[in-house]
Amino acid sequence: MILGIDIGGTAVKMGLVDETGKIHSRHEASVCYDHYATPILTTVIDEAKVFLESGDVKIEGIGVSATGQIDTNTGTVIGTNGKIPQYEGSEIKKEMERAFGVPTFVLNDANAAVLGECFAGRARRKQHVVMITLGTGVGGGVVVAGKLLGGTLGIAGELGHFTLYENGIMCTCGKQGCYESYASTTALVHRVYEKTNIEMNGFTIFEHIKSGDKVLTEIVDQWIADIAAGISGLVHIFNPQMVLIGGGISAQEELLIAPLRKCVLATVMPRFAEGLQIERASLGNDAGIIGATKYFIENIKND
């Protein structure tokens, strides 16, 4: 069994996973229960010990999916934009191996998600995949020829931070006009508030659209056009077989995925559209755990 761990900004999820990607048991805990007075990594290690002791299972190794920029060479958190106290600089690989005495491999959560989808999800058996996750921000990951595109430090795939509009909205990363500032669910919520002065979340926005709200429909149409513009550019760069859309908002098949698919296929060059699939990701909250497990399997074989 492999211990797959998915570290988020508010919670850690973990599971015992076999080599086919099947999760046999699970555990989840808050990592911000005391407003981060306890470092996230300390909480993760403590919770993993409790989980493993309760199941009395021997593991062969650990795969970790973690929020933030992760140097995959050292398994260290090297960037977070300062959003999470006492997290940047966490030596996840070193500390997990010290605590549990088994090999540990660490990667970014969005990269883990696309790897998980290729291993046991919607993109199974696909060799060229781009995944976009729409939520508070925009995450992403790219698989090329069956391998995760990691770059020099393993931090490639920051798909929320290429420039969509020059001199556009100021992003939390310090740049202007980032894709995340226009394509995230947060960006949609902000657009709705600016236009209507009403606070809504993604779910309620789409519920209003189902009821025929023309103002919100127009806002969402523009939001989808911005998402599609970014995806079209990525399609021209990577020529994938499949683009996956993740995040809770991706459940909106008729009102989001279908029009997004139509828009992307209409705006890419004809040859790039041939056989291109635009689909909702299928693993949901399990993607990070399963992807981290796959990352462990790949790396332990290469050691």
C-alpha positions as a printed NumPy array, in Angstrom:
array([[  0.   ,   0.   ,   0.   ],
       [  1.037,   3.58 ,  -0.665],
       [  0.027,   6.507,   1.511],
       [ -1.327,   9.241,  -0.746],
       [ -1.587,  12.682,   0.862],
       [ -3.196,  15.848,  -0.51 ],
       [ -2.253,  18.99 ,   1.426],
       [ -4.526,  21.992,   0.882],
       [ -4.655,  25.392,   2.489],
       [ -7.468,  24.431,   4.845],
       [ -7.451,  20.625,   5.047],
       [ -5.336,  17.557,   4.455],
       [ -6.845,  14.479,   2.833],
       [ -5.085,  11.136,   2.765],
       [ -5.748,   7.571,   1.747],
       [ -4.222,   4.129,   1.471],
       [ -3.939,   3.488,  -2.253],
       [ -2.933,   0.411,  -4.225],
       [ -0.935,   0.384,  -7.471],
       [ -4.08 ,   0.507,  -9.598],
       [ -5.132,   3.824,  -8.045],
       [ -7.896,   2.388,  -5.87 ],
       [ -8.323,   4.12 ,  -2.498],
       [ -8.98 ,   1.591,   0.284],
       [ -9.401,   3.882,   3.285],
       [ -9.42 ,   7.634,   3.908],
       [ -8.784,  10.29 ,   6.509],
       [ -9.266,  14.061,   6.514],
       [ -8.375,  16.791,   8.992],
       [ -8.193,  20.572,   9.248],
       [ -4.767,  22.193,   8.917],
       [ -5.97 ,  25.641,  10.024],
       [ -7.856,  24.69 ,  13.182],
       [ -5.72 ,  27.068,  15.272],
       [ -5.218,  29.684,  12.539],
       [ -1.919,  28.034,  11.493],
       [ -0.277,  28.458,  14.914],
       [  0.683,  24.82 ,  14.382],
       [  2.628,  24.57 ,  11.102],
       [  0.751,  22.696,   8.395],
       [  3.474,  20.078,   7.981],
       [  3.403,  19.286,  11.715],
       [ -0.348,  18.726,  11.525],
       [ -0.002,  16.552,   8.41 ],
       [  2.609,  14.292,  10.003],
       [  0.607,  13.956,  13.232],
       [ -2.591,  13.116,  11.342],
       [ -0.784,  10.606,   9.113],
       [  0.562,   8.813,  12.197],
       [ -2.942,   8.572,  13.663],
       [ -4.33 ,   7.307,  10.356],
       [ -1.679,   4.636,   9.879],
       [ -1.837,   3.471,  13.498],
       [ -5.618,   3.093,  13.308],
       [ -5.343,   0.814,  10.286],
       [ -2.193,  -1.023,  11.394],
       [ -0.978,  -1.083,   7.777],
       [  2.603,  -1.216,   6.53 ],
       [  3.225,   1.197,   3.658],
       [  5.949,   1.004,   1.034],
       [  6.108,   4.751,   0.519],
       [  4.368,   8.125,   0.458],
       [  3.211,  10.359,  -2.373],
       [  2.322,  13.93 ,  -1.472],
       [  0.253,  16.43 ,  -3.438],
       [  0.737,  19.876,  -1.917],
       [ -0.562,  23.367,  -2.523],
       [  2.004,  25.98 ,  -3.532],
       [  5.098,  25.857,  -5.691],
       [  6.916,  22.614,  -4.95 ],
       [ 10.545,  21.94 ,  -5.842],
       [ 10.118,  18.307,  -6.833],
       [ 13.867,  17.705,  -6.63 ],
       [ 13.909,  18.352,  -2.87 ],
       [ 10.217,  18.04 ,  -2.017],
       [ 10.221,  21.541,  -0.544],
       [  7.588,  24.305,  -0.661],
       [  9.397,  27.173,  -2.409],
       [  6.522,  29.558,  -3.104],
       [  3.026,  30.435,  -1.885],
       [  2.75 ,  34.18 ,  -2.507],
       [  2.815,  34.449,   1.29 ],
       [ -0.77 ,  33.263,   1.585],
       [ -0.269,  30.544,   4.219],
       [  1.602,  31.233,   7.482],
       [  4.49 ,  28.904,   8.414],
       [  4.2  ,  26.902,   5.195],
       [  6.701,  28.266,   2.678],
       [ 10.037,  26.528,   3.182],
       [  8.435,  23.346,   4.535],
       [ 10.728,  20.4  ,   3.746],
       [  7.942,  17.908,   3.13 ],
       [ 10.011,  15.084,   1.658],
       [ 12.755,  15.3  ,   4.297],
       [ 10.373,  15.474,   7.254],
       [  8.031,  12.732,   6.002],
       [ 10.937,  10.373,   5.383],
       [ 12.306,  11.151,   8.844],
       [  8.925,  10.514,  10.473],
       [  7.928,   7.354,   8.604],
       [ 11.168,   5.838,   7.291],
       [  9.87 ,   5.28 ,   3.758],
       [ 10.597,   6.98 ,   0.42 ],
       [  8.498,  10.089,  -0.186],
       [  7.916,  12.089,  -3.367],
       [  6.171,  15.46 ,  -3.495],
       [  4.559,  17.523,  -6.262],
       [  2.188,  20.462,  -6.662],
       [ -1.513,  19.692,  -6.17 ],
       [ -2.637,  20.81 ,  -9.638],
       [  0.091,  18.724, -11.273],
       [ -0.999,  15.797,  -9.105],
       [ -4.589,  16.253, -10.28 ],
       [ -3.772,  15.911, -13.972],
       [ -1.508,  12.941, -13.242],
       [ -4.333,  11.311, -11.285],
       [ -6.805,  11.867, -14.117],
       [ -4.382,  10.251, -16.58 ],
       [ -3.822,   7.335, -14.206],
       [ -7.346,   6.487, -13.084],
       [ -9.722,   9.197, -14.307],
       [-11.233,  10.782, -17.394],
       [ -7.914,  10.979, -19.269],
       [ -6.895,   7.377, -18.682],
       [ -4.628,   6.138, -21.476],
       [ -4.299,   9.651, -22.919],
       [ -0.723,  10.754, -23.633],
       [ -1.193,  14.502, -24.147],
       [ -3.429,  16.296, -21.637],
       [ -3.911,  19.819, -20.291],
       [ -5.937,  20.297, -17.11 ],
       [ -7.381,  23.574, -15.823],
       [ -8.884,  23.767, -12.34 ],
       [-11.324,  26.623, -11.738],
       [-11.805,  27.662,  -8.132],
       [-10.526,  30.352,  -5.793],
       [ -7.706,  30.628,  -8.306],
       [ -6.789,  28.748, -11.464],
       [ -4.578,  25.699, -11.19 ],
       [ -3.22 ,  23.595, -13.971],
       [ -1.011,  20.799, -15.132],
       [  0.276,  19.437, -18.414],
       [  1.084,  15.877, -19.47 ],
       [  3.192,  15.478, -22.608],
       [  3.91 ,  12.041, -24.125],
       [  2.578,  10.421, -20.96 ],
       [  4.889,  12.369, -18.66 ],
       [  4.123,  15.273, -16.359],
       [  5.699,  18.5  , -17.577],
       [  7.648,  19.673, -14.552],
       [ 10.305,  22.058, -15.788],
       [ 13.62 ,  22.768, -14.066],
       [ 12.29 ,  22.767, -10.497],
       [  9.059,  20.86 , -11.008],
       [  6.951,  24.029, -10.837],
       [  5.87 ,  24.166, -14.495],
       [  2.14 ,  24.296, -15.149],
       [  1.246,  27.544, -13.35 ],
       [ -1.509,  28.003, -15.907],
       [ -3.274,  30.682, -13.902],
       [ -0.458,  33.154, -14.369],
       [  0.123,  33.743, -18.034],
       [ -1.066,  37.136, -19.244],
       [ -4.514,  37.16 , -20.81 ],
       [ -4.94 ,  40.944, -20.92 ],
       [ -2.003,  43.34 , -20.992],
       [ -2.456,  46.057, -18.326],
       [ -5.428,  44.118, -16.976],
       [ -6.638,  43.387, -13.443],
       [ -3.947,  43.265, -10.748],
       [ -3.381,  39.655,  -9.709],
       [ -2.456,  38.395,  -6.24 ],
       [  0.861,  37.213,  -7.725],
       [  1.836,  40.835,  -8.407],
       [  1.334,  40.764, -12.183],
       [ -1.451,  42.357, -14.201],
       [ -3.926,  40.642, -16.475],
       [ -3.289,  37.06 , -15.33 ],
       [ -5.574,  34.322, -16.606],
       [ -6.566,  33.558, -12.996],
       [ -7.925,  37.099, -12.568],
       [-10.457,  36.449, -15.35 ],
       [-11.062,  32.684, -15.43 ],
       [-11.338,  31.661, -11.772],
       [-14.658,  31.158, -10.   ],
       [-13.582,  34.018,  -7.735],
       [-13.308,  36.245, -10.814],
       [-16.844,  35.281, -11.848],
       [-18.175,  36.098,  -8.373],
       [-16.453,  39.502,  -8.51 ],
       [-17.917,  40.249, -11.944],
       [-21.401,  39.465, -10.706],
       [-20.989,  41.67 ,  -7.649],
       [-19.653,  44.598,  -9.71 ],
       [-22.608,  44.367, -12.085],
       [-25.432,  43.63 ,  -9.618],
       [-24.101,  44.644,  -6.185],
       [-25.302,  41.241,  -4.976],
       [-23.005,  38.679,  -3.347],
       [-23.389,  35.174,  -4.774],
       [-21.296,  32.05 ,  -5.037],
       [-20.736,  29.982,  -8.163],
       [-23.598,  27.62 ,  -7.387],
       [-26.189,  30.354,  -6.879],
       [-25.054,  32.182, -10.016],
       [-25.814,  29.146, -12.149],
       [-29.098,  28.543, -10.341],
       [-30.173,  32.068, -11.317],
       [-29.16 ,  31.419, -14.927],
       [-31.33 ,  28.307, -14.977],
       [-34.211,  30.586, -13.954],
       [-33.585,  32.805, -16.98 ],
       [-31.595,  35.698, -15.472],
       [-30.369,  37.564, -18.575],
       [-27.879,  39.813, -16.756],
       [-26.098,  36.875, -15.14 ],
       [-26.239,  34.914, -18.381],
       [-24.392,  37.718, -20.152],
       [-21.748,  37.87 , -17.412],
       [-21.193,  34.113, -17.49 ],
       [-20.988,  34.114, -21.296],
       [-18.132,  36.657, -21.123],
       [-16.452,  34.645, -18.372],
       [-16.639,  31.5  , -20.501],
       [-15.209,  33.422, -23.465],
       [-12.205,  34.419, -21.332],
       [-11.7  ,  30.84 , -20.139],
       [-11.891,  29.654, -23.744],
       [ -9.389,  32.281, -24.928],
       [ -6.803,  30.984, -22.481],
       [ -7.489,  27.349, -23.32 ],
       [ -7.24 ,  28.073, -27.054],
       [ -3.755,  29.473, -26.509],
       [ -2.741,  26.426, -24.494],
       [ -4.115,  24.11 , -27.167],
       [ -1.952,  25.844, -29.764],
       [  1.11 ,  25.445, -27.531],
       [  0.639,  21.832, -26.401],
       [ -1.637,  20.236, -29.043],
       [ -3.328,  17.964, -26.458],
       [ -5.747,  15.117, -27.032],
       [ -7.841,  16.304, -24.121],
       [ -8.4  ,  19.412, -22.019],
       [ -9.868,  18.661, -18.601],
       [-11.806,  21.163, -16.51 ],
       [-11.692,  20.643, -12.748],
       [-13.108,  22.388,  -9.702],
       [-16.596,  22.293,  -8.196],
       [-17.964,  24.604, -10.87 ],
       [-17.146,  22.002, -13.541],
       [-20.278,  20.089, -12.497],
       [-22.187,  22.553, -14.707],
       [-22.081,  20.429, -17.853],
       [-24.861,  22.139, -19.814],
       [-24.164,  25.728, -18.754],
       [-20.356,  25.65 , -18.6  ],
       [-18.626,  22.646, -20.149],
       [-20.79 ,  22.42 , -23.286],
       [-20.542,  26.125, -24.273],
       [-16.857,  26.179, -23.322],
       [-16.219,  23.168, -25.545],
       [-18.045,  24.843, -28.425],
       [-16.122,  28.093, -27.976],
       [-12.695,  26.428, -27.817],
       [-13.297,  24.218, -30.843],
       [-14.508,  27.25 , -32.805],
       [-11.471,  29.389, -31.981],
       [ -8.525,  27.003, -32.392],
       [ -6.987,  26.362, -35.793],
       [ -8.756,  23.486, -37.582],
       [ -5.974,  20.932, -37.291],
       [ -5.706,  21.515, -33.54 ],
       [ -9.433,  20.848, -33.173],
       [ -9.214,  17.408, -34.78 ],
       [-10.014,  14.822, -32.121],
       [ -9.681,  17.4  , -29.32 ],
       [-11.856,  16.585, -26.31 ],
       [-12.924,  19.183, -23.744],
       [-14.269,  17.337, -20.709],
       [-15.008,  17.659, -17.022],
       [-12.443,  15.993, -14.745],
       [-13.841,  12.915, -13.043],
       [-11.882,  12.251,  -9.839],
       [-13.004,  15.287,  -7.838],
       [-11.385,  15.505,  -4.405],
       [ -9.59 ,  12.196,  -4.944],
       [ -7.446,  13.504,  -7.817],
       [ -4.613,  14.761,  -5.611],
       [ -4.363,  11.567,  -3.559],
       [ -4.404,   9.353,  -6.641],
       [ -2.023,  11.591,  -8.585],
       [  0.445,  11.692,  -5.695],
       [  0.33 ,   7.904,  -5.576],
       [  1.049,   7.69 ,  -9.302],
       [  3.931,  10.133,  -8.858],
       [  5.39 ,   7.886,  -6.157],
       [  5.05 ,   4.804,  -8.367],
       [  6.786,   6.515, -11.3  ],
       [  9.641,   7.844,  -9.189],
       [ 10.304,   4.738,  -7.116],
       [ 10.708,   2.728, -10.316],
       [ 13.277,   5.227, -11.59 ],
       [ 15.318,   5.272,  -8.376]])
